[in-house]
Amino acid sequence: MSIACSNIKPPQSNGDLTFINTAETQWRDVPKEPIKYAPKEETVMVSGGLTILQDKLIQAALRSMGENYISIPNPDFESFQKGKAYGNRGQCNPTYFTVGNLVKYLQKLRDEEGMSAEEIVRKYVYVTAGGCGPCRFGMYITEYKKALRDAGFEGLRITGFEHDKGIFQGDEIDDGILNFTPTFFVTLIKAVIIGDIINILGYKMRPYEVTPGSVDDAMKQCEDLVAKAFMDKKSLLRTLWKCRRILEKVVLDRLQPKAKVMVMGEFWAAMTEGDGNYNLHRFLESEGAECIPQPIINRLMLNLWEAERGLHKKEALETENAKVIDFSSVKTRILMKAGKIAIKTHFSLYAKAIGLHDYEIPDMDKLAKLGQEYYTLDCDGGEGHLEVAHLIESVKENIAHLVISVKPFGCMPSSSVSDGVQSLVTSRFPQANFLAIETSGEGAANFYSRVQMALFKAKQSAKEEFEALEKPEHIPEKVHNYLYQPHSEKAGTAAQLIDSLGY
Ligand code: SF4
């Protein structure tokens, strides 16, 4: 739906006659006056909103293809306030943060860099994710347009990839302006995957660094190397081997029993690194925890799983009604399978090169089986059944000492999952240490204090798990190297390491 009805007024009544004010019309998301947009060579594509590292790598990757592309800075509290000021009422938190962030960026171009609003509208295109919902994701593009109009940038082009239907382009965008080719997407996905891998390593290493800041320094060097490799079209595999040498030099003390905390929940709120979730990951690390983040690849795998399931259902309906072979759905199935294999292969090649040996891409079929008793697989808004499945998996496989589900204020799917279904899960799995927590953009003190309370129990569990193990007299130096991969069923890293030594 692309029509916002907030300015419709009720008919006015005068005695027994009803007057309709025909001057009032519904708001439509097309500019009032036609706009002559800039040609491709002057057009600037902007986007952002993933992790900070991924946004930087995507910028390098797309620029290497000749795209005039800029990743805008991570959303902050000011972005949120602008989102609230210019957006519709009752939106979810990620909408306010991301929409407000674009407004903030454009206002900066206008107010600090001296560009006129007309020039900005003519030249800039914003690329975002879109979808059919059923949550507010389906309204994102309209939300951007409404906020931009109210902020003085009416007509700025917005285009999006529709996550469940391949590529969707805003109807006013000329195909010649944006090169949404297979190469474009492959390059984009490579940047996302490498960003995921480096981020995962950062979360595994940072809590154990001996010199504060050394992991971030090493990660920055890796980021620069990978960005340069994209720009110079050099081998990404060889570059990741170089990154491995950099990371190996970071001195770690991995025998500290730290609470392992799985951070999951609504995709954006759980993934973002900033005010959007009160900087949750860094806060947890500062409080002595190790985070298990949700990489973007999880979301890609969920999208593919949902698309495949949709296709199965469609085919089942078709064979019930008529025995026809739909060649287009056979082709789609082959493409989806190929996409899945390509993503997994790239992930595992890159992960091996840099030395991330112990990370398994989530098995979506397994997670669906775990979650389906509690949450229908047919409801695929937000993360669908995934939050429930992650919690059950974490308890059954002893993955973490604490599971935090971050749910944004105003989020429909995540609220129903966390507030409703998870209470049944936690009553059936009483050993689960689970915290569902809302991010509203405000009220950080309350958020942190709830996290600290849940973390207290998690830290105790990590300590008890570690202390219960018999320690060898001599601990080999290799356990501190990030390349050493412990095989153990314990949750905490330190306990895994001792356990894996076989004493
Ligand atoms: S899942 Fe929730 S937070 Fe995310 S876009 Fe949908 S309604 Fe908003």
XYZ file of C-alpha atoms and ligand atoms in Angstrom, residues 92-95 135-137 140 266-268 381-383 408-414, ligand 1:
29
model
C 8.577 0.552 14.916
C 11.930 1.632 16.252
C 14.106 0.526 13.282
C 11.874 2.587 10.981
C 5.095 -6.262 9.491
C 6.043 -2.633 8.905
C 8.811 -3.747 6.601
C 9.410 1.235 4.673
C 14.445 -8.610 15.507
C 17.003 -8.510 12.708
C 17.978 -4.841 12.722
C 6.878 -11.487 9.405
C 10.032 -10.262 11.133
C 12.121 -13.243 12.196
C 12.184 -2.877 19.080
C 9.420 -0.750 20.467
C 6.405 -1.039 18.191
C 7.567 -4.244 16.515
C 4.655 -6.531 15.793
C 6.270 -9.934 15.075
C 9.003 -9.680 17.661
S 10.174 -6.956 12.267
Fe 9.378 -5.438 13.707
S 10.975 -3.908 13.916
Fe 11.429 -5.096 12.091
S 10.460 -3.931 10.410
Fe 8.955 -5.469 11.107
S 7.694 -4.396 12.639
Fe 9.572 -3.192 12.333
